[in-house]
Coordinates of C-alpha atoms and ligand atoms in Angstrom, one line a residue:
M1 CA 128.6 -86.2 10.2
N2 CA 127.3 -83.7 7.5
I3 CA 123.7 -84.0 6.4
L4 CA 122.3 -82.3 3.3
G5 CA 118.7 -81.4 3.8
I6 CA 116.0 -80.7 1.1
E7 CA 112.6 -79.1 1.5
T8 CA 110.0 -78.3 -1.3
S9 CA 106.7 -79.2 0.3
C10 CA 105.1 -75.7 0.0
D11 CA 106.3 -72.5 -1.5
E12 CA 110.0 -72.4 -0.3
T13 CA 112.7 -74.1 -2.2
A14 CA 115.4 -74.9 0.5
A15 CA 118.5 -76.7 1.0
A16 CA 120.8 -76.8 4.1
V17 CA 123.7 -78.6 5.4
V18 CA 123.7 -79.4 9.2
C19 CA 126.3 -81.3 11.0
D20 CA 126.5 -83.1 14.5
A21 CA 128.6 -80.5 16.3
N22 CA 128.1 -80.4 20.2
D23 CA 127.3 -76.8 20.3
A24 CA 124.0 -75.7 18.7
V25 CA 125.5 -72.4 17.1
S26 CA 127.9 -74.4 14.9
R27 CA 125.6 -77.1 13.8
I28 CA 124.0 -75.3 10.8
R29 CA 126.8 -75.1 8.1
S30 CA 124.5 -73.5 5.5
N31 CA 120.8 -72.7 5.2
I32 CA 119.4 -71.5 1.9
V33 CA 115.7 -70.6 1.5
F34 CA 114.4 -69.4 -1.8
S35 CA 110.9 -68.1 -1.2
Q36 CA 108.6 -68.1 -4.0
I37 CA 106.3 -65.5 -2.6
S38 CA 106.7 -63.1 -5.6
E39 CA 105.3 -65.9 -7.8
H40 CA 102.3 -66.5 -5.8
I41 CA 101.5 -63.0 -4.7
E42 CA 99.0 -62.0 -7.3
Y43 CA 96.8 -65.0 -6.4
G44 CA 96.9 -64.3 -2.7
G45 CA 97.8 -67.9 -1.9
V46 CA 100.1 -70.7 -3.0
V47 CA 99.0 -72.2 -6.6
P48 CA 100.2 -75.8 -6.5
E49 CA 101.2 -76.0 -10.1
I50 CA 103.2 -72.7 -10.1
A51 CA 105.0 -73.9 -7.0
A52 CA 105.9 -77.2 -8.5
R53 CA 107.4 -75.5 -11.7
A54 CA 109.3 -73.1 -9.5
H55 CA 110.7 -75.8 -7.4
L56 CA 112.0 -77.5 -10.4
H57 CA 113.6 -74.3 -11.7
Y58 CA 115.3 -73.5 -8.3
I59 CA 116.1 -76.9 -6.9
R60 CA 119.5 -77.3 -8.4
P61 CA 120.9 -73.8 -7.7
T62 CA 119.6 -73.9 -4.2
I63 CA 121.3 -77.2 -3.4
E64 CA 124.6 -75.9 -5.0
S65 CA 124.4 -72.7 -2.9
A66 CA 123.9 -74.7 0.2
L67 CA 127.0 -76.8 -0.4
L68 CA 128.9 -73.7 -1.5
Q69 CA 128.0 -71.8 1.7
A70 CA 129.0 -74.8 3.8
N71 CA 132.4 -75.0 1.8
L72 CA 131.7 -78.6 1.1
T73 CA 131.2 -80.8 -1.9
L74 CA 129.0 -83.9 -2.3
N75 CA 132.0 -86.1 -1.3
D76 CA 131.7 -84.5 2.2
I77 CA 128.0 -85.5 2.7
D78 CA 127.3 -88.5 4.8
G79 CA 123.5 -88.5 4.5
I80 CA 120.7 -86.9 2.4
A81 CA 117.4 -86.1 4.1
V82 CA 114.5 -84.9 2.1
T83 CA 110.8 -83.9 2.8
S84 CA 108.7 -86.7 1.4
G85 CA 105.5 -85.5 2.9
P86 CA 103.0 -84.1 3.9
G87 CA 102.6 -81.3 1.5
L88 CA 101.7 -80.2 -2.2
I89 CA 102.5 -83.4 -4.1
G90 CA 104.1 -81.7 -7.1
G91 CA 106.6 -79.8 -4.9
V92 CA 107.4 -83.0 -2.7
L93 CA 107.9 -84.9 -5.8
V94 CA 110.6 -82.4 -7.2
G95 CA 112.7 -82.5 -4.0
L96 CA 112.3 -86.3 -3.5
M97 CA 113.5 -87.0 -7.1
A98 CA 116.4 -84.6 -6.8
A99 CA 117.5 -86.3 -3.5
K100 CA 117.2 -89.7 -4.8
A101 CA 119.1 -89.0 -7.8
I102 CA 122.0 -87.4 -5.9
A103 CA 122.0 -90.1 -3.2
M104 CA 122.1 -92.9 -6.1
T105 CA 124.7 -91.4 -8.2
H106 CA 127.0 -90.5 -5.2
N107 CA 126.2 -93.6 -3.2
I108 CA 125.0 -91.5 -0.2
P109 CA 122.6 -92.8 2.5
F110 CA 119.2 -91.5 1.9
L111 CA 116.1 -90.7 4.3
G112 CA 112.6 -89.4 3.5
I113 CA 111.5 -87.1 6.2
N114 CA 108.2 -86.0 7.6
H115 CA 107.9 -82.2 7.3
L116 CA 106.0 -82.0 10.6
E117 CA 108.9 -84.1 12.4
G118 CA 111.2 -81.3 10.9
H119 CA 109.3 -78.6 12.7
A120 CA 108.9 -80.8 15.8
L121 CA 112.6 -81.4 16.4
T122 CA 113.9 -77.9 15.5
V123 CA 114.3 -76.8 19.1
R124 CA 116.7 -79.9 19.6
L125 CA 118.9 -78.5 16.8
T126 CA 118.8 -74.8 18.1
N127 CA 118.3 -75.4 21.9
N128 CA 119.3 -78.9 22.7
V129 CA 115.9 -79.5 24.3
P130 CA 115.6 -83.0 25.9
Y131 CA 112.8 -85.5 25.3
P132 CA 110.0 -85.4 26.2
Y133 CA 108.4 -82.1 25.7
L134 CA 105.0 -80.7 24.8
L135 CA 104.9 -79.1 21.3
L136 CA 102.4 -76.7 19.8
L137 CA 102.8 -76.9 16.0
I138 CA 101.1 -73.9 14.4
S139 CA 101.7 -73.5 10.7
G140 CA 99.8 -72.7 7.5
G141 CA 98.5 -76.3 7.1
H142 CA 98.7 -77.7 10.6
C143 CA 97.6 -76.7 14.2
Q144 CA 98.1 -79.4 16.9
F145 CA 99.4 -80.1 20.4
V146 CA 101.9 -83.1 20.3
A147 CA 103.4 -84.9 23.3
V148 CA 106.9 -85.6 21.9
E149 CA 107.9 -88.5 23.7
S150 CA 111.2 -89.5 21.9
L151 CA 112.3 -89.7 18.3
G152 CA 109.5 -91.2 16.2
S153 CA 107.0 -91.3 19.2
Y154 CA 104.5 -88.6 18.8
R155 CA 101.2 -88.4 20.6
V156 CA 98.7 -85.8 19.2
L157 CA 96.6 -84.5 22.2
G158 CA 94.4 -82.1 20.1
R159 CA 94.2 -80.5 16.6
T160 CA 92.1 -78.0 14.7
L161 CA 88.5 -78.9 13.8
D162 CA 88.6 -76.6 10.8
D163 CA 91.3 -74.2 9.7
A164 CA 94.9 -74.1 10.6
A165 CA 96.0 -71.0 12.5
G166 CA 98.2 -69.8 9.7
E167 CA 95.4 -70.4 7.3
A168 CA 93.3 -68.2 9.4
F169 CA 95.8 -65.4 9.4
D170 CA 96.1 -65.7 5.6
K171 CA 92.4 -65.8 4.9
V172 CA 91.7 -63.0 7.2
A173 CA 94.5 -60.8 5.6
K174 CA 93.1 -61.7 2.1
M175 CA 89.7 -60.4 3.2
M176 CA 91.2 -57.2 4.7
D177 CA 93.2 -56.8 1.5
V178 CA 96.5 -56.2 3.5
G179 CA 99.0 -58.5 1.7
Y180 CA 100.3 -62.1 1.4
P181 CA 101.5 -63.9 3.3
G182 CA 98.9 -63.0 6.0
G183 CA 100.6 -63.8 9.2
P184 CA 103.4 -61.2 8.9
A185 CA 101.1 -58.7 7.3
I186 CA 98.7 -58.9 10.1
E187 CA 101.4 -58.8 12.8
Q188 CA 102.9 -55.8 11.4
L189 CA 99.7 -53.9 11.1
A190 CA 98.5 -54.9 14.6
K191 CA 101.6 -53.1 16.1
T192 CA 99.8 -49.8 15.6
G193 CA 96.3 -51.0 16.3
N194 CA 93.9 -51.1 19.4
S195 CA 93.3 -54.8 20.2
E196 CA 90.3 -53.8 22.4
R197 CA 88.4 -51.9 19.6
F198 CA 86.6 -54.9 18.2
V199 CA 85.0 -57.6 20.2
L200 CA 85.4 -61.1 18.4
P201 CA 84.0 -64.3 19.7
R202 CA 86.5 -66.6 21.5
P203 CA 86.3 -70.0 20.0
L204 CA 85.5 -73.2 22.0
I205 CA 85.3 -71.4 25.3
G206 CA 84.9 -73.6 28.3
R207 CA 85.7 -76.8 26.3
K208 CA 88.1 -78.8 28.5
D209 CA 90.2 -80.3 25.5
C210 CA 93.0 -78.8 23.5
N211 CA 91.4 -78.7 19.9
F212 CA 91.3 -75.4 17.9
S213 CA 88.7 -73.8 15.8
F214 CA 89.2 -70.7 13.7
S215 CA 86.2 -70.6 11.2
G216 CA 83.8 -68.8 13.5
L217 CA 86.3 -66.2 14.0
K218 CA 86.9 -65.8 10.4
T219 CA 83.2 -65.4 9.8
S220 CA 83.0 -62.7 12.4
V221 CA 85.7 -60.8 10.6
R222 CA 83.9 -61.1 7.3
T223 CA 80.6 -59.9 8.9
L224 CA 82.4 -56.9 10.5
L225 CA 84.0 -56.1 7.2
G226 CA 80.6 -56.3 5.4
K227 CA 79.3 -53.7 7.6
G228 CA 81.5 -51.1 6.0
D229 CA 83.0 -49.7 9.2
I230 CA 86.6 -50.6 8.3
V231 CA 87.5 -47.7 6.1
N232 CA 91.0 -46.3 6.8
R233 CA 94.4 -47.7 7.8
Q234 CA 93.6 -47.3 11.5
D235 CA 90.6 -49.2 11.4
K236 CA 92.5 -52.0 9.6
A237 CA 95.1 -51.8 12.3
D238 CA 92.7 -52.2 15.0
L239 CA 90.9 -55.0 13.4
A240 CA 94.3 -56.9 12.8
A241 CA 95.2 -56.2 16.6
S242 CA 91.8 -57.4 17.6
F243 CA 92.0 -60.5 15.6
Q244 CA 95.6 -61.3 16.6
K245 CA 94.7 -60.9 20.3
V246 CA 91.6 -63.3 20.1
V247 CA 93.8 -65.8 18.2
A248 CA 96.4 -65.7 20.9
D249 CA 93.6 -65.8 23.8
H250 CA 92.4 -69.0 21.9
I251 CA 95.9 -70.6 21.7
I252 CA 96.7 -69.7 25.4
D253 CA 93.3 -71.2 26.6
R254 CA 94.0 -74.4 24.7
A255 CA 97.7 -74.5 25.8
S256 CA 96.6 -74.3 29.3
H257 CA 94.3 -77.5 28.7
A258 CA 97.3 -79.2 26.8
L259 CA 99.7 -78.6 29.8
S260 CA 97.0 -80.3 32.1
L261 CA 97.2 -83.4 29.8
V262 CA 100.9 -84.2 30.3
D263 CA 102.7 -85.4 33.4
E264 CA 105.6 -83.8 35.2
R265 CA 108.3 -85.3 33.0
Y266 CA 107.1 -82.6 30.4
Q267 CA 109.2 -79.7 31.7
Y268 CA 109.3 -77.8 28.3
L269 CA 106.7 -76.0 26.4
V270 CA 107.8 -75.8 22.7
V271 CA 106.4 -73.9 19.8
A272 CA 107.2 -74.7 16.1
G273 CA 105.8 -73.8 12.6
G274 CA 105.3 -70.5 10.6
V275 CA 102.8 -69.0 13.1
A276 CA 105.6 -69.5 15.8
A277 CA 107.3 -66.5 14.2
N278 CA 104.7 -64.1 15.7
E279 CA 106.3 -62.3 18.5
Y280 CA 103.1 -61.4 20.2
I281 CA 102.0 -65.0 20.2
R282 CA 105.5 -66.1 21.4
N283 CA 105.4 -63.7 24.3
R284 CA 101.9 -64.8 25.5
L285 CA 103.0 -68.4 25.5
N286 CA 106.2 -67.5 27.4
T287 CA 104.1 -65.9 30.0
L288 CA 101.7 -68.9 30.3
A289 CA 104.7 -71.3 30.6
C290 CA 106.2 -69.2 33.4
K291 CA 102.9 -69.3 35.3
R292 CA 102.7 -73.0 34.9
K293 CA 106.3 -73.5 35.8
R294 CA 107.4 -74.7 32.5
I295 CA 110.3 -73.7 30.3
F296 CA 109.2 -72.0 27.1
V297 CA 111.2 -72.4 24.0
A298 CA 110.8 -71.0 20.5
P299 CA 113.3 -71.6 17.6
P300 CA 114.8 -68.5 16.0
I301 CA 112.2 -66.7 13.8
K302 CA 113.7 -67.8 10.5
L303 CA 113.8 -71.5 11.7
C304 CA 110.1 -71.4 12.4
T305 CA 109.0 -70.8 8.9
D306 CA 109.9 -73.7 6.3
N307 CA 113.4 -74.4 5.9
A308 CA 115.8 -77.3 5.0
A309 CA 118.0 -77.2 8.3
M310 CA 115.1 -78.7 10.2
I311 CA 114.8 -81.4 7.7
A312 CA 118.5 -82.0 7.8
W313 CA 118.5 -82.2 11.6
A314 CA 115.5 -84.7 11.7
G315 CA 117.6 -86.6 9.2
L316 CA 120.6 -86.5 11.4
E317 CA 118.6 -87.9 14.4
R318 CA 117.3 -90.7 12.3
F319 CA 120.7 -91.6 10.7
E320 CA 122.3 -91.6 14.2
A321 CA 119.5 -94.1 15.2
G322 CA 120.5 -96.2 12.3
L323 CA 117.6 -95.6 10.0
T324 CA 117.5 -95.1 6.3
S325 CA 114.9 -95.2 3.5
E326 CA 114.5 -97.4 0.6
F327 CA 114.7 -95.7 -2.8
D328 CA 111.2 -96.7 -3.8
I329 CA 109.4 -94.5 -1.2
S330 CA 106.7 -92.2 -2.7
P331 CA 105.7 -88.6 -1.9
K332 CA 102.9 -88.5 0.7
P333 CA 100.3 -85.6 0.5
R334 CA 99.0 -86.6 3.9
W335 CA 101.2 -88.3 6.6
P336 CA 100.3 -87.8 10.3
L337 CA 102.9 -87.5 12.9
E338 CA 101.5 -90.5 14.9
S339 CA 102.1 -93.0 12.1
L340 CA 106.0 -92.4 12.4
K341 CA 106.7 -95.1 14.9
I342 CA 110.3 -96.4 14.6
Ligands
KG4_401 O1 105.5 -73.5 8.6 P1 105.1 -72.5 7.4 O2 106.2 -71.8 6.7 O3 104.6 -73.5 6.2 C1 103.6 -74.6 6.5 O4 104.3 -75.6 6.6 O5 102.4 -74.4 6.5 O6 103.9 -71.7 7.8 C2 103.5 -70.7 7.0 C3 102.3 -70.0 7.6 C4 101.5 -69.0 6.9 O7 100.1 -69.2 7.1 C5 101.9 -67.6 7.4 O8 101.0 -66.6 7.2 C6 102.2 -68.0 8.9 O9 102.8 -69.3 8.9 N1 103.0 -67.0 9.5 C7 102.6 -66.1 10.5 C8 103.7 -65.4 10.8 N2 104.8 -65.6 9.9 C9 104.3 -66.7 9.1 N3 101.5 -66.1 11.2 C10 101.4 -65.2 12.1 N4 102.4 -64.2 12.5 C11 103.5 -64.3 11.8 N5 104.6 -63.5 12.0
ZN402 ZN1 106.1 -76.0 7.7

């Protein structure tokens, strides 16, 4: 079975072909991600209207490249899976309309996929992780712990009370004027910094749940910058390292509570979403999992950030379960994982 996946929910125009091969390595037949970073860089964040227009411009060549790289034509495609939410509505609409048009004209089964489910199931594509598992989803728009019970059965154990983790990285990077997107910029800078130099407050300390909060931390960085002590590159590197460490401390503290909320069937601690590309955070999570006798799994870095292989895979699991979508589904700007019951 060959599934064409399409993803346009934020600032990446992506298309991929994934098949049902037994070994994980052969499953991804192509994976094309066209990043729009250069179009948004001068604004220091994603501008929805620019993103929608760019998706419209790049969608067709991106899909054609995915088929070409896979050495397939549309006649070889058994199903089309497309992100139909949550995300920026203009972008989602472009992907969804393209997918519907191809599916209709070529008579191919069609599925609208929840973007978060794509991130959530990526480790099944890459590492054959069995259900159930504890998922930490940390991206630019989402930050939550999810008990992944089985396909379509997701229980959110805790979520952010304010910003998402990636959003905090992006906003702090913008305040520090170190580049966009903020996560990779801060991680790079932190490599040469002293994480002990600045003492930043650890959010929600002592709270016995697994919710997150990043806004106080962000304000502390703003206050520090306002004092005028951060002047040279080394100061910025030290601040980046201190910030990254306290974000990781917070994530580890929350993950520790989340692990206490699931039973012994949950042998795996899994991370997904753009912030999961951060090697420092991955290493800290790995250490925690070892201590708690769990197996830690993170997808390869390029499958942590937005891509269409994860959408194709979620589609493949759903098609195999006999599910399809009607052609009248609409794009959903909000679409919680818990509402996906099948
Ligand atoms: O999953 P994703 O590509 O898009 C959303 O669905 O949100 O995540 C993008 C987010 C951005 O906020 C970006 O700054 C963050 O992931 N990110 C990182 C790293 N790479 C990407 N955050 C920390 N460290 C990184 N290396
Ligand atoms: Zn994402």
